[in-house]
PDB file of C-alpha atoms in Angstrom:
ATOM      1  CA  MET A 651     -84.598  34.556 -50.026  1.00  0.00           C
ATOM      2  CA  VAL A 652     -87.237  36.158 -48.155  1.00  0.00           C
ATOM      3  CA  ARG A 653     -90.417  36.361 -50.081  1.00  0.00           C
ATOM      4  CA  THR A 654     -93.012  38.960 -50.106  1.00  0.00           C
ATOM      5  CA  GLY A 655     -96.373  38.117 -50.175  1.00  0.00           C
ATOM      6  CA  PRO A 656     -99.647  40.020 -51.657  1.00  0.00           C
ATOM      7  CA  ASP A 657    -101.508  41.558 -48.797  1.00  0.00           C
ATOM      8  CA  ASP A 658     -97.402  42.614 -47.556  1.00  0.00           C
ATOM      9  CA  VAL A 659     -97.347  44.208 -51.140  1.00  0.00           C
ATOM     10  CA  ARG A 660    -101.349  45.417 -50.824  1.00  0.00           C
ATOM     11  CA  ALA A 661    -100.192  46.988 -46.952  1.00  0.00           C
ATOM     12  CA  GLY A 662     -96.974  49.200 -48.690  1.00  0.00           C
ATOM     13  CA  ARG A 663     -94.960  46.821 -46.099  1.00  0.00           C
ATOM     14  CA  ARG A 664     -91.814  45.809 -46.834  1.00  0.00           C
ATOM     15  CA  PRO A 665     -90.325  42.308 -46.188  1.00  0.00           C
ATOM     16  CA  ALA A 666     -88.134  41.130 -43.497  1.00  0.00           C
ATOM     17  CA  ARG A 667     -84.888  40.667 -44.120  1.00  0.00           C
ATOM     18  CA  ARG A 668     -83.275  37.994 -42.291  1.00  0.00           C
ATOM     19  CA  ALA A 669     -79.019  38.754 -40.857  1.00  0.00           C
ATOM     20  CA  PRO A 670     -76.610  37.041 -42.731  1.00  0.00           C
ATOM     21  CA  ALA A 671     -75.487  33.594 -41.619  1.00  0.00           C
ATOM     22  CA  GLY A 672     -71.993  35.145 -41.179  1.00  0.00           C
ATOM     23  CA  VAL A 673     -73.081  37.360 -38.296  1.00  0.00           C
ATOM     24  CA  GLY A 674     -74.972  34.833 -36.446  1.00  0.00           C
ATOM     25  CA  ARG A 675     -72.510  32.325 -36.674  1.00  0.00           C
ATOM     26  CA  GLY A 676     -69.525  35.597 -35.424  1.00  0.00           C
ATOM     27  CA  ALA A 677     -72.881  36.251 -32.608  1.00  0.00           C
ATOM     28  CA  ARG A 678     -72.217  32.388 -31.383  1.00  0.00           C
ATOM     29  CA  LEU A 679     -68.899  32.015 -31.889  1.00  0.00           C
ATOM     30  CA  VAL A 680     -68.051  34.754 -29.317  1.00  0.00           C
ATOM     31  CA  ALA A 681     -70.616  34.293 -26.886  1.00  0.00           C
ATOM     32  CA  GLY A 682     -68.592  30.702 -26.699  1.00  0.00           C
ATOM     33  CA  LEU A 683     -65.041  32.421 -26.082  1.00  0.00           C
ATOM     34  CA  VAL A 684     -66.481  34.710 -23.505  1.00  0.00           C
ATOM     35  CA  LEU A 685     -68.632  32.408 -21.734  1.00  0.00           C
ATOM     36  CA  TYR A 686     -65.427  29.642 -21.753  1.00  0.00           C
ATOM     37  CA  ALA A 687     -62.706  32.313 -20.560  1.00  0.00           C
ATOM     38  CA  ALA A 688     -65.941  32.884 -16.960  1.00  0.00           C
ATOM     39  CA  SER A 689     -65.256  29.346 -17.006  1.00  0.00           C
ATOM     40  CA  ILE A 690     -61.825  29.116 -16.672  1.00  0.00           C
ATOM     41  CA  ALA A 691     -62.117  31.405 -13.685  1.00  0.00           C
ATOM     42  CA  LEU A 692     -65.010  29.486 -11.821  1.00  0.00           C
ATOM     43  CA  LEU A 693     -62.691  26.503 -11.995  1.00  0.00           C
ATOM     44  CA  VAL A 694     -59.575  27.603 -11.372  1.00  0.00           C
ATOM     45  CA  HIS A 695     -60.285  30.088  -9.192  1.00  0.00           C
ATOM     46  CA  PRO A 696     -61.792  27.648  -6.345  1.00  0.00           C
ATOM     47  CA  GLN A 697     -57.864  25.515  -6.214  1.00  0.00           C
ATOM     48  CA  LEU A 698     -59.678  22.447  -6.402  1.00  0.00           C
ATOM     49  CA  GLY A 699     -58.571  20.785  -9.381  1.00  0.00           C
ATOM     50  CA  SER A 700     -58.543  23.162 -13.010  1.00  0.00           C
ATOM     51  CA  MET A 701     -58.965  21.471 -16.539  1.00  0.00           C
ATOM     52  CA  PRO A 702     -56.196  19.479 -18.123  1.00  0.00           C
ATOM     53  CA  TRP A 703     -54.983  22.618 -20.138  1.00  0.00           C
ATOM     54  CA  ASP A 704     -55.370  24.829 -17.542  1.00  0.00           C
ATOM     55  CA  VAL A 705     -53.269  22.885 -14.995  1.00  0.00           C
ATOM     56  CA  LEU A 706     -50.408  23.104 -17.642  1.00  0.00           C
ATOM     57  CA  GLY A 707     -51.491  27.069 -18.109  1.00  0.00           C
ATOM     58  CA  GLN A 708     -50.513  27.406 -14.198  1.00  0.00           C
ATOM     59  CA  GLY A 709     -47.291  25.618 -14.096  1.00  0.00           C
ATOM     60  CA  VAL A 710     -46.143  27.472 -17.069  1.00  0.00           C
ATOM     61  CA  ALA A 711     -47.126  30.514 -15.176  1.00  0.00           C
ATOM     62  CA  ARG A 712     -46.029  30.130 -12.135  1.00  0.00           C
ATOM     63  CA  VAL A 713     -42.151  29.218 -13.220  1.00  0.00           C
ATOM     64  CA  SER A 714     -42.531  32.040 -15.771  1.00  0.00           C
ATOM     65  CA  GLY A 715     -43.896  34.805 -13.851  1.00  0.00           C
ATOM     66  CA  TRP A 716     -46.396  35.075 -16.577  1.00  0.00           C
ATOM     67  CA  THR A 717     -49.841  35.710 -16.015  1.00  0.00           C
ATOM     68  CA  PHE A 718     -51.869  32.781 -16.465  1.00  0.00           C
ATOM     69  CA  GLY A 719     -53.870  34.842 -19.964  1.00  0.00           C
ATOM     70  CA  THR A 720     -49.690  35.499 -21.018  1.00  0.00           C
ATOM     71  CA  ALA A 721     -49.752  31.330 -20.468  1.00  0.00           C
ATOM     72  CA  THR A 722     -52.882  30.540 -22.408  1.00  0.00           C
ATOM     73  CA  VAL A 723     -51.804  32.835 -24.972  1.00  0.00           C
ATOM     74  CA  VAL A 724     -48.271  31.175 -24.975  1.00  0.00           C
ATOM     75  CA  ILE A 725     -49.670  26.874 -24.395  1.00  0.00           C
ATOM     76  CA  SER A 726     -51.488  28.052 -27.748  1.00  0.00           C
ATOM     77  CA  LEU A 727     -49.523  29.607 -30.259  1.00  0.00           C
ATOM     78  CA  VAL A 728     -47.087  26.495 -29.393  1.00  0.00           C
ATOM     79  CA  VAL A 729     -49.942  23.868 -30.190  1.00  0.00           C
ATOM     80  CA  LEU A 730     -50.214  26.153 -33.039  1.00  0.00           C
ATOM     81  CA  VAL A 731     -47.282  25.452 -34.781  1.00  0.00           C
ATOM     82  CA  CYS A 732     -47.917  21.765 -33.678  1.00  0.00           C
ATOM     83  CA  TRP A 733     -50.579  22.051 -36.592  1.00  0.00           C
ATOM     84  CA  VAL A 734     -47.931  22.537 -39.367  1.00  0.00           C
ATOM     85  CA  PRO A 735     -47.027  19.083 -39.586  1.00  0.00           C
ATOM     86  CA  LEU A 736     -50.497  17.635 -38.944  1.00  0.00           C
ATOM     87  CA  ARG A 737     -51.518  20.287 -42.521  1.00  0.00           C
ATOM     88  CA  GLN A 738     -54.980  21.275 -40.225  1.00  0.00           C
ATOM     89  CA  ARG A 739     -55.417  24.945 -41.279  1.00  0.00           C
ATOM     90  CA  PRO A 740     -56.398  27.551 -38.683  1.00  0.00           C
ATOM     91  CA  GLY A 741     -59.717  29.136 -39.170  1.00  0.00           C
ATOM     92  CA  VAL A 742     -61.409  33.050 -38.292  1.00  0.00           C
ATOM     93  CA  GLY A 743     -63.209  31.005 -35.153  1.00  0.00           C
ATOM     94  CA  THR A 744     -59.045  29.217 -34.701  1.00  0.00           C
ATOM     95  CA  VAL A 745     -57.877  32.992 -34.346  1.00  0.00           C
ATOM     96  CA  ALA A 746     -61.139  34.412 -32.022  1.00  0.00           C
ATOM     97  CA  ASN A 747     -60.413  31.454 -29.856  1.00  0.00           C
ATOM     98  CA  VAL A 748     -56.546  32.470 -28.979  1.00  0.00           C
ATOM     99  CA  LEU A 749     -57.780  36.415 -28.781  1.00  0.00           C
ATOM    100  CA  VAL A 750     -60.470  36.585 -26.981  1.00  0.00           C
ATOM    101  CA  ILE A 751     -60.020  33.963 -23.946  1.00  0.00           C
ATOM    102  CA  GLY A 752     -55.993  34.604 -23.322  1.00  0.00           C
ATOM    103  CA  ALA A 753     -57.137  38.743 -23.503  1.00  0.00           C
ATOM    104  CA  LEU A 754     -60.790  37.786 -20.949  1.00  0.00           C
ATOM    105  CA  VAL A 755     -59.156  35.244 -19.036  1.00  0.00           C
ATOM    106  CA  ASP A 756     -57.448  37.425 -16.404  1.00  0.00           C
ATOM    107  CA  PRO A 757     -60.114  40.089 -15.992  1.00  0.00           C
ATOM    108  CA  PHE A 758     -62.454  37.330 -15.273  1.00  0.00           C
ATOM    109  CA  LEU A 759     -59.565  35.823 -12.703  1.00  0.00           C
ATOM    110  CA  ALA A 760     -59.524  39.036 -10.948  1.00  0.00           C
ATOM    111  CA  LEU A 761     -63.403  39.695 -10.548  1.00  0.00           C
ATOM    112  CA  ALA A 762     -62.944  35.948  -8.831  1.00  0.00           C
ATOM    113  CA  ALA A 763     -60.474  37.631  -6.775  1.00  0.00           C
ATOM    114  CA  LEU A 764     -63.320  40.327  -5.377  1.00  0.00           C
ATOM    115  CA  LEU A 765     -65.058  37.299  -4.328  1.00  0.00           C
ATOM    116  CA  PRO A 766     -64.390  36.850   0.330  1.00  0.00           C
ATOM    117  CA  GLU A 767     -61.864  34.336   1.445  1.00  0.00           C
ATOM    118  CA  PRO A 768     -62.361  31.870   2.293  1.00  0.00           C
ATOM    119  CA  LEU A 769     -65.346  30.293   0.490  1.00  0.00           C
ATOM    120  CA  PRO A 770     -66.327  27.361   2.292  1.00  0.00           C
ATOM    121  CA  LEU A 771     -65.648  24.511   0.585  1.00  0.00           C
ATOM    122  CA  ALA A 772     -69.404  24.192  -1.212  1.00  0.00           C
ATOM    123  CA  VAL A 773     -69.180  27.296  -2.364  1.00  0.00           C
ATOM    124  CA  ARG A 774     -66.019  26.347  -4.261  1.00  0.00           C
ATOM    125  CA  GLY A 775     -67.797  23.471  -4.757  1.00  0.00           C
ATOM    126  CA  ALA A 776     -70.852  24.679  -6.449  1.00  0.00           C
ATOM    127  CA  MET A 777     -68.157  27.421  -9.131  1.00  0.00           C
ATOM    128  CA  VAL A 778     -66.963  23.793 -10.480  1.00  0.00           C
ATOM    129  CA  VAL A 779     -69.681  22.144 -10.902  1.00  0.00           C
ATOM    130  CA  LEU A 780     -71.012  25.779 -12.105  1.00  0.00           C
ATOM    131  CA  GLY A 781     -67.806  26.628 -14.479  1.00  0.00           C
ATOM    132  CA  ILE A 782     -68.082  22.642 -15.700  1.00  0.00           C
ATOM    133  CA  ALA A 783     -71.768  23.323 -16.990  1.00  0.00           C
ATOM    134  CA  LEU A 784     -70.523  26.467 -18.224  1.00  0.00           C
ATOM    135  CA  ASN A 785     -67.277  25.542 -20.061  1.00  0.00           C
ATOM    136  CA  ALA A 786     -70.368  22.942 -21.850  1.00  0.00           C
ATOM    137  CA  VAL A 787     -72.542  25.462 -23.065  1.00  0.00           C
ATOM    138  CA  ALA A 788     -69.532  27.592 -24.411  1.00  0.00           C
ATOM    139  CA  THR A 789     -68.059  24.822 -26.265  1.00  0.00           C
ATOM    140  CA  ALA A 790     -70.856  24.049 -27.665  1.00  0.00           C
ATOM    141  CA  LEU A 791     -71.422  27.585 -28.733  1.00  0.00           C
ATOM    142  CA  TYR A 792     -67.931  27.990 -30.146  1.00  0.00           C
ATOM    143  CA  VAL A 793     -67.560  25.101 -32.198  1.00  0.00           C
ATOM    144  CA  GLY A 794     -71.303  24.887 -33.263  1.00  0.00           C
ATOM    145  CA  ALA A 795     -70.737  28.155 -34.719  1.00  0.00           C
ATOM    146  CA  ARG A 796     -68.079  26.498 -37.527  1.00  0.00           C
ATOM    147  CA  LEU A 797     -65.996  28.699 -37.833  1.00  0.00           C
ATOM    148  CA  GLY A 798     -63.204  27.160 -37.010  1.00  0.00           C
ATOM    149  CA  PRO A 799     -61.707  24.506 -34.594  1.00  0.00           C
ATOM    150  CA  GLY A 800     -59.897  25.610 -30.583  1.00  0.00           C
ATOM    151  CA  PRO A 801     -55.974  25.388 -31.561  1.00  0.00           C
ATOM    152  CA  ARG A 802     -56.304  21.945 -29.166  1.00  0.00           C
ATOM    153  CA  ASP A 803     -59.261  20.424 -30.897  1.00  0.00           C
ATOM    154  CA  GLY A 804     -57.049  21.531 -33.749  1.00  0.00           C
ATOM    155  CA  LEU A 805     -54.317  19.001 -32.489  1.00  0.00           C
ATOM    156  CA  MET A 806     -56.636  16.569 -31.311  1.00  0.00           C
ATOM    157  CA  THR A 807     -58.007  16.265 -35.226  1.00  0.00           C
ATOM    158  CA  GLY A 808     -54.915  16.944 -36.800  1.00  0.00           C
ATOM    159  CA  LEU A 809     -53.103  13.455 -34.336  1.00  0.00           C
ATOM    160  CA  VAL A 810     -56.465  11.503 -35.383  1.00  0.00           C
ATOM    161  CA  ALA A 811     -55.783  11.565 -38.573  1.00  0.00           C
ATOM    162  CA  ARG A 812     -52.464  11.526 -39.119  1.00  0.00           C
ATOM    163  CA  THR A 813     -52.653   8.211 -36.699  1.00  0.00           C
ATOM    164  CA  GLY A 814     -55.984   6.531 -37.398  1.00  0.00           C
ATOM    165  CA  GLY A 815     -55.985   6.337 -33.532  1.00  0.00           C
ATOM    166  CA  PRO A 816     -59.713   6.749 -32.498  1.00  0.00           C
ATOM    167  CA  VAL A 817     -60.414  10.259 -30.413  1.00  0.00           C
ATOM    168  CA  ARG A 818     -61.608   9.368 -27.377  1.00  0.00           C
ATOM    169  CA  LEU A 819     -58.025   7.358 -27.271  1.00  0.00           C
ATOM    170  CA  VAL A 820     -55.947  10.162 -28.888  1.00  0.00           C
ATOM    171  CA  ARG A 821     -57.853  12.807 -26.525  1.00  0.00           C
ATOM    172  CA  SER A 822     -56.959  11.334 -23.449  1.00  0.00           C
ATOM    173  CA  VAL A 823     -52.968  10.715 -23.872  1.00  0.00           C
ATOM    174  CA  ILE A 824     -53.298  14.309 -24.823  1.00  0.00           C
ATOM    175  CA  GLU A 825     -55.275  14.915 -21.721  1.00  0.00           C
ATOM    176  CA  VAL A 826     -52.783  13.471 -19.835  1.00  0.00           C
ATOM    177  CA  ALA A 827     -49.453  14.292 -20.855  1.00  0.00           C
ATOM    178  CA  VAL A 828     -51.017  17.975 -20.388  1.00  0.00           C
ATOM    179  CA  VAL A 829     -51.920  17.585 -16.630  1.00  0.00           C
ATOM    180  CA  ALA A 830     -48.807  15.394 -15.802  1.00  0.00           C
ATOM    181  CA  ALA A 831     -46.599  17.880 -17.343  1.00  0.00           C
ATOM    182  CA  GLY A 832     -48.818  20.577 -15.618  1.00  0.00           C
ATOM    183  CA  TRP A 833     -48.360  19.064 -12.350  1.00  0.00           C
ATOM    184  CA  ALA A 834     -44.556  18.253 -12.696  1.00  0.00           C
ATOM    185  CA  LEU A 835     -44.706  22.280 -12.706  1.00  0.00           C
ATOM    186  CA  GLY A 836     -47.429  23.149 -10.411  1.00  0.00           C
ATOM    187  CA  GLY A 837     -50.333  23.413 -11.850  1.00  0.00           C
ATOM    188  CA  THR A 838     -53.364  22.518  -9.107  1.00  0.00           C
ATOM    189  CA  VAL A 839     -54.814  19.061 -10.104  1.00  0.00           C
ATOM    190  CA  GLY A 840     -57.578  17.088  -7.927  1.00  0.00           C
ATOM    191  CA  LEU A 841     -61.540  16.140  -7.851  1.00  0.00           C
ATOM    192  CA  GLY A 842     -62.531  19.144 -10.326  1.00  0.00           C
ATOM    193  CA  THR A 843     -60.271  17.702 -12.938  1.00  0.00           C
ATOM    194  CA  LEU A 844     -61.472  14.758 -12.372  1.00  0.00           C
ATOM    195  CA  ALA A 845     -64.703  16.015 -12.264  1.00  0.00           C
ATOM    196  CA  TYR A 846     -63.964  18.065 -15.806  1.00  0.00           C
ATOM    197  CA  ALA A 847     -62.929  15.199 -17.436  1.00  0.00           C
ATOM    198  CA  LEU A 848     -65.963  12.896 -16.424  1.00  0.00           C
ATOM    199  CA  ALA A 849     -68.711  15.511 -17.182  1.00  0.00           C
ATOM    200  CA  ILE A 850     -67.533  17.471 -20.073  1.00  0.00           C
ATOM    201  CA  GLY A 851     -68.040  14.917 -23.039  1.00  0.00           C
ATOM    202  CA  PRO A 852     -71.353  13.741 -22.030  1.00  0.00           C
ATOM    203  CA  LEU A 853     -72.346  17.152 -21.529  1.00  0.00           C
ATOM    204  CA  VAL A 854     -71.085  18.772 -24.992  1.00  0.00           C
ATOM    205  CA  HIS A 855     -72.624  15.804 -26.641  1.00  0.00           C
ATOM    206  CA  VAL A 856     -75.863  16.590 -25.977  1.00  0.00           C
ATOM    207  CA  LEU A 857     -75.710  20.434 -26.273  1.00  0.00           C
ATOM    208  CA  LEU A 858     -73.564  20.581 -29.716  1.00  0.00           C
ATOM    209  CA  PRO A 859     -76.285  18.748 -31.980  1.00  0.00           C
ATOM    210  CA  ARG A 860     -78.560  21.881 -30.417  1.00  0.00           C
ATOM    211  CA  LEU A 861     -76.181  24.393 -30.131  1.00  0.00           C
ATOM    212  CA  THR A 862     -74.546  23.722 -33.764  1.00  0.00           C
ATOM    213  CA  VAL A 863     -75.635  26.080 -36.771  1.00  0.00           C
ATOM    214  CA  PRO A 864     -77.209  23.991 -40.355  1.00  0.00           C
ATOM    215  CA  ALA A 865     -74.986  23.515 -42.718  1.00  0.00           C
ATOM    216  CA  ASP A 866     -76.905  25.802 -44.997  1.00  0.00           C
ATOM    217  CA  GLY A 867     -76.788  28.702 -42.208  1.00  0.00           C
TER     218      GLY A 867
END
């Protein structure tokens, strides 16, 4: 609540109004998801190895003939079906995760395709580094909005709750299985995949507390 001070009353000034808390959280969520889609393009385009779930998305797109964005949406929906036996409940952020990232990743990839080819290895490496850093910021923003986990995050937390296994182990098992399946279908695995796996945890660990909306906000 904004209080009116005596100086404001005497001067005839109206107290400033704060934006509703939900608006700020929604803005963080959307910003995070847009940046997440951009980070996917930065990691996929150089063909030095993609994020684990994107390796699967590439493989599914390859064998199905779908666009990468369509494959990403279909995989997300399949993962959401897996939430049912785990008794996970989606939130606004969960639905937005599927729709926003699915809608934007193909346009971002199309923009990346406008870059001159072949790109020097140094430029491709820089794109991977930038993609990993941007993905960490994006993850901290959309998770920190507290509007519901993404499909893949919810799968992980649901399995942790049901199995009692440690988060690190459950996440590792999921991502190894996803990478293996994606690689078998023709997805790109490389140094970028390894770099992402090693860097994303520590980066999000540092950024998440700084970009999370307070519980009362």
